[in-house]
mmCIF file of C-alpha atoms in Angstrom:
data_model
loop_
_atom_site.group_PDB
_atom_site.id
_atom_site.type_symbol
_atom_site.label_atom_id
_atom_site.label_comp_id
_atom_site.label_asym_id
_atom_site.label_seq_id
_atom_site.Cartn_x
_atom_site.Cartn_y
_atom_site.Cartn_z
ATOM 1 C CA MET L 945 -78.063 5.708 -42.656
ATOM 2 C CA MET L 946 -80.363 7.528 -40.485
ATOM 3 C CA ARG L 947 -78.449 8.437 -37.390
ATOM 4 C CA ALA L 948 -76.234 9.561 -40.599
ATOM 5 C CA LEU L 949 -78.603 11.449 -41.963
ATOM 6 C CA GLN L 950 -79.301 13.617 -39.097
ATOM 7 C CA ARG L 951 -75.823 14.251 -38.247
ATOM 8 C CA THR L 952 -75.521 15.883 -41.559
ATOM 9 C CA ASP L 953 -79.174 17.527 -41.155
ATOM 10 C CA ALA L 954 -77.127 18.966 -37.491
ATOM 11 C CA LEU L 955 -74.577 19.533 -39.110
ATOM 12 C CA ALA L 956 -76.302 21.898 -41.747
ATOM 13 C CA ALA L 957 -77.842 23.590 -39.165
ATOM 14 C CA VAL L 958 -74.721 24.813 -37.798
ATOM 15 C CA VAL L 959 -73.175 25.876 -40.384
ATOM 16 C CA LEU L 960 -76.077 27.951 -41.219
ATOM 17 C CA VAL L 961 -76.873 29.464 -37.806
ATOM 18 C CA GLY L 962 -72.543 30.137 -38.259
ATOM 19 C CA THR L 963 -72.941 32.135 -41.450
ATOM 20 C CA ALA L 964 -75.841 34.078 -40.282
ATOM 21 C CA ALA L 965 -73.855 35.282 -37.434
ATOM 22 C CA ALA L 966 -70.747 36.016 -39.536
ATOM 23 C CA LEU L 967 -73.087 37.887 -42.228
ATOM 24 C CA GLY L 968 -74.116 40.048 -39.665
ATOM 25 C CA VAL L 969 -71.593 40.586 -37.018
ATOM 26 C CA GLU L 970 -69.973 41.556 -40.874
ATOM 27 C CA PHE L 971 -72.960 43.995 -41.559
ATOM 28 C CA LEU L 972 -73.600 45.622 -38.196
ATOM 29 C CA THR L 973 -69.355 46.492 -37.578
ATOM 30 C CA PRO L 974 -68.132 48.873 -40.405
ATOM 31 C CA SER L 975 -64.776 49.498 -40.924
ATOM 32 C CA SER L 976 -62.596 51.736 -38.618
ATOM 33 C CA ALA L 977 -63.159 55.320 -38.693
ATOM 34 C CA VAL L 978 -59.824 57.475 -39.351
ATOM 35 C CA LEU L 979 -59.612 61.120 -36.698
ATOM 36 C CA GLN L 980 -56.998 63.124 -36.795
ATOM 37 C CA ILE L 981 -56.871 65.195 -33.878
ATOM 38 C CA GLY L 982 -54.565 68.679 -35.750
ATOM 39 C CA ASN L 983 -52.995 71.627 -33.440
ATOM 40 C CA THR L 984 -56.487 73.344 -33.177
ATOM 41 C CA SER L 985 -58.661 71.252 -34.617
ATOM 42 C CA THR L 986 -60.102 67.416 -34.526
ATOM 43 C CA THR L 987 -61.909 65.747 -37.818
ATOM 44 C CA THR L 988 -63.646 62.530 -38.232
ATOM 45 C CA GLN L 989 -63.734 61.170 -41.319
ATOM 46 C CA LEU L 990 -64.638 57.603 -43.068
ATOM 47 C CA PRO L 991 -62.366 55.505 -44.574
ATOM 48 C CA GLY L 992 -62.967 55.706 -48.972
ATOM 49 C CA GLN L 993 -64.210 51.955 -49.044
ATOM 50 C CA TYR L 994 -67.059 51.044 -46.267
ATOM 51 C CA PHE L 995 -66.140 47.499 -46.936
ATOM 52 C CA LEU L 996 -61.955 46.861 -46.517
ATOM 53 C CA LEU L 997 -61.138 43.476 -48.406
ATOM 54 C CA ARG L 998 -61.710 40.891 -45.520
ATOM 55 C CA ASP L 999 -65.340 42.259 -45.300
ATOM 56 C CA VAL L 1000 -65.469 41.316 -49.238
ATOM 57 C CA VAL L 1001 -64.012 38.120 -48.918
ATOM 58 C CA VAL L 1002 -65.721 37.317 -45.516
ATOM 59 C CA ILE L 1003 -68.552 38.090 -46.623
ATOM 60 C CA THR L 1004 -68.876 36.389 -49.680
ATOM 61 C CA ILE L 1005 -67.664 32.756 -48.133
ATOM 62 C CA ALA L 1006 -70.471 33.026 -45.411
ATOM 63 C CA ALA L 1007 -72.373 33.746 -48.161
ATOM 64 C CA VAL L 1008 -72.142 30.793 -49.958
ATOM 65 C CA ALA L 1009 -72.040 28.622 -47.071
ATOM 66 C CA PHE L 1010 -74.531 29.914 -45.386
ATOM 67 C CA GLY L 1011 -76.585 29.256 -49.055
ATOM 68 C CA GLY L 1012 -75.034 26.095 -49.963
ATOM 69 C CA SER L 1013 -76.692 25.229 -45.592
ATOM 70 C CA LEU L 1014 -79.815 26.139 -46.559
ATOM 71 C CA THR L 1015 -80.147 24.953 -49.471
ATOM 72 C CA TYR L 1016 -79.257 21.612 -48.442
ATOM 73 C CA LEU L 1017 -81.312 21.723 -45.565
ATOM 74 C CA LEU L 1018 -84.468 23.017 -47.464
ATOM 75 C CA VAL L 1019 -83.907 20.392 -50.737
ATOM 76 C CA GLY L 1020 -80.478 18.794 -51.034
ATOM 77 C CA ALA L 1021 -82.613 16.680 -47.308
ATOM 78 C CA ALA L 1022 -85.475 15.334 -49.445
ATOM 79 C CA PRO L 1023 -85.727 11.649 -49.503
ATOM 80 C CA ARG L 1024 -83.905 11.026 -52.926
ATOM 81 C CA ALA L 1025 -85.956 8.653 -55.763
ATOM 82 C CA GLU L 1026 -85.100 5.155 -55.944
ATOM 83 C CA PRO L 1027 -82.208 4.127 -59.112
ATOM 84 C CA ALA L 1028 -83.815 3.384 -62.245
ATOM 85 C CA GLY L 1029 -82.418 -0.374 -62.683
ATOM 86 C CA GLU L 1030 -84.147 -1.417 -59.774
ATOM 87 C CA PRO L 1031 -87.543 -1.882 -59.263
ATOM 88 C CA THR L 1032 -89.525 -0.803 -56.147
ATOM 89 C CA ALA L 1033 -92.887 -2.146 -55.306
ATOM 90 C CA PRO L 1034 -96.003 0.431 -55.349
ATOM 91 C CA GLU L 1035 -97.090 1.763 -52.121
ATOM 92 C CA PRO L 1036 -100.558 0.095 -51.139
ATOM 93 C CA ALA L 1037 -102.616 3.258 -51.014
ATOM 94 C CA THR L 1038 -104.552 4.475 -48.056
ATOM 95 C CA ASP L 1039 -107.319 5.213 -46.649
ATOM 96 C CA ALA L 1040 -109.413 5.643 -44.601
ATOM 97 C CA ASP L 1041 -111.476 2.542 -45.602
ATOM 98 C CA ASP L 1042 -108.086 0.404 -45.029
ATOM 99 C CA ASP L 1043 -107.967 0.582 -41.190
ATOM 100 C CA PRO L 1044 -110.064 -2.486 -39.672
ATOM 101 C CA ALA L 1045 -113.299 -1.270 -37.843
ATOM 102 C CA PRO L 1046 -114.055 -1.727 -34.110
ATOM 103 C CA THR L 1047 -115.183 -5.044 -33.593
ATOM 104 C CA ASP L 1048 -118.642 -5.028 -31.568
ATOM 105 C CA ASP L 1049 -116.900 -6.519 -29.168
ATOM 106 C CA LEU L 1050 -114.433 -4.035 -28.717
ATOM 107 C CA LEU L 1051 -117.121 -1.594 -28.749
ATOM 108 C CA GLU L 1052 -118.975 -2.883 -25.662
ATOM 109 C CA ALA L 1053 -115.594 -2.801 -23.894
ATOM 110 C CA ARG L 1054 -115.402 0.347 -24.455
ATOM 111 C CA ARG L 1055 -118.653 1.739 -23.824
ATOM 112 C CA GLN L 1056 -119.076 -0.857 -20.665
ATOM 113 C CA GLU L 1057 -115.501 0.921 -19.456
ATOM 114 C CA TRP L 1058 -116.848 4.654 -19.751
ATOM 115 C CA GLN L 1059 -117.227 5.557 -16.748
ATOM 116 C CA GLU L 1060 -114.332 4.144 -14.991
ATOM 117 C CA LYS L 1061 -112.683 6.176 -18.025
ATOM 118 C CA ALA L 1062 -114.733 9.678 -17.427
ATOM 119 C CA ASP L 1063 -113.748 9.541 -14.198
ATOM 120 C CA ARG L 1064 -110.391 10.738 -14.902
ATOM 121 C CA LEU L 1065 -110.641 12.646 -17.727
ATOM 122 C CA ALA L 1066 -111.706 16.603 -18.144
ATOM 123 C CA ASP L 1067 -114.387 17.808 -19.788
ATOM 124 C CA SER L 1068 -113.473 18.445 -23.802
ATOM 125 C CA GLU L 1069 -111.827 14.831 -23.975
ATOM 126 C CA GLN L 1070 -115.118 12.898 -22.028
ATOM 127 C CA THR L 1071 -117.096 15.274 -25.079
ATOM 128 C CA VAL L 1072 -114.078 13.999 -27.724
ATOM 129 C CA TYR L 1073 -114.035 10.476 -26.400
ATOM 130 C CA LYS L 1074 -118.031 9.693 -25.876
ATOM 131 C CA THR L 1075 -118.334 11.629 -29.739
ATOM 132 C CA ILE L 1076 -115.981 9.280 -31.475
ATOM 133 C CA LEU L 1077 -117.410 5.749 -28.900
ATOM 134 C CA ASP L 1078 -121.000 7.014 -30.764
ATOM 135 C CA ALA L 1079 -120.149 6.886 -33.808
ATOM 136 C CA ASP L 1080 -118.591 3.609 -33.531
ATOM 137 C CA GLY L 1081 -115.052 4.391 -32.894
ATOM 138 C CA VAL L 1082 -114.332 5.746 -35.860
ATOM 139 C CA LEU L 1083 -114.812 9.162 -36.661
ATOM 140 C CA SER L 1084 -112.028 11.463 -38.687
ATOM 141 C CA GLN L 1085 -111.519 14.708 -36.811
ATOM 142 C CA SER L 1086 -113.242 17.156 -39.007
ATOM 143 C CA ASP L 1087 -116.840 15.511 -37.744
ATOM 144 C CA ILE L 1088 -115.840 15.868 -34.088
ATOM 145 C CA VAL L 1089 -115.427 18.886 -34.554
ATOM 146 C CA GLU L 1090 -119.241 18.780 -36.624
ATOM 147 C CA ARG L 1091 -120.723 16.971 -33.813
ATOM 148 C CA THR L 1092 -119.591 18.362 -30.963
ATOM 149 C CA PRO L 1093 -119.503 22.239 -29.544
ATOM 150 C CA LEU L 1094 -115.558 22.052 -29.389
ATOM 151 C CA SER L 1095 -113.483 24.614 -31.530
ATOM 152 C CA LYS L 1096 -110.772 23.388 -33.666
ATOM 153 C CA ALA L 1097 -108.412 23.640 -31.213
ATOM 154 C CA THR L 1098 -109.759 22.807 -28.499
ATOM 155 C CA VAL L 1099 -110.681 18.669 -29.882
ATOM 156 C CA SER L 1100 -107.156 18.839 -30.821
ATOM 157 C CA ARG L 1101 -105.753 19.467 -27.241
ATOM 158 C CA SER L 1102 -108.165 16.911 -26.501
ATOM 159 C CA LEU L 1103 -107.306 14.186 -28.662
ATOM 160 C CA ASP L 1104 -103.381 14.849 -27.999
ATOM 161 C CA GLY L 1105 -104.421 14.104 -24.389
ATOM 162 C CA LEU L 1106 -106.427 11.402 -24.866
ATOM 163 C CA GLU L 1107 -103.678 9.379 -27.134
ATOM 164 C CA ALA L 1108 -101.221 10.624 -24.270
ATOM 165 C CA LYS L 1109 -103.350 8.415 -21.726
ATOM 166 C CA ASN L 1110 -103.774 5.226 -25.287
ATOM 167 C CA LEU L 1111 -107.211 5.410 -25.700
ATOM 168 C CA VAL L 1112 -107.311 7.394 -28.743
ATOM 169 C CA GLU L 1113 -105.236 6.927 -32.310
ATOM 170 C CA ARG L 1114 -105.403 9.371 -35.558
ATOM 171 C CA LYS L 1115 -104.264 8.329 -38.431
ATOM 172 C CA ARG L 1116 -103.365 11.012 -41.136
ATOM 173 C CA ARG L 1117 -106.040 10.531 -44.062
ATOM 174 C CA GLY L 1118 -105.084 12.891 -47.329
ATOM 175 C CA VAL L 1119 -105.528 16.979 -45.747
ATOM 176 C CA GLY L 1120 -106.959 15.757 -42.063
ATOM 177 C CA ASN L 1121 -106.903 12.660 -39.271
ATOM 178 C CA VAL L 1122 -108.953 9.674 -38.687
ATOM 179 C CA VAL L 1123 -109.087 8.804 -35.068
ATOM 180 C CA LEU L 1124 -110.010 5.454 -33.737
ATOM 181 C CA LEU L 1125 -110.509 4.024 -30.069
ATOM 182 C CA ARG L 1126 -107.756 2.126 -28.860
#
């Protein structure tokens, strides 16, 4: 199911790009000009119609395909609601309190490993990791920004590095993230 959905998304994206290119070519290349060379004078004139019937047909088909593929990508690929006849179990509400708090043993082990890990971390990563460690291993990303002299962007990049080193994990909570020690 997921593979088919990805293929349809890819096909819709290809159609979108192709029709955008076709529309661009049609609008940017005018119809041919008529050039008359007489015995003593030369005149140039555009035909009475700027777009020929062929141009109008190509533009119409490309516009419909462009609109259809764009609509599919923006709206059609959204998850469908379950049919009314099949009951679904409600998803449990996610809250920062649902995550298991790190145990005292885990926190103590993290504190003992701190010096070893600190040597292989950048300065901003050390600051962020130490701030989370001091908060008993769980802290929102916005609180990290407030508790450190680092900017939002620096905190985000530092968390990216810490996640890559498998030291922390970010979980989405509402409009923000909760950061947990691993």
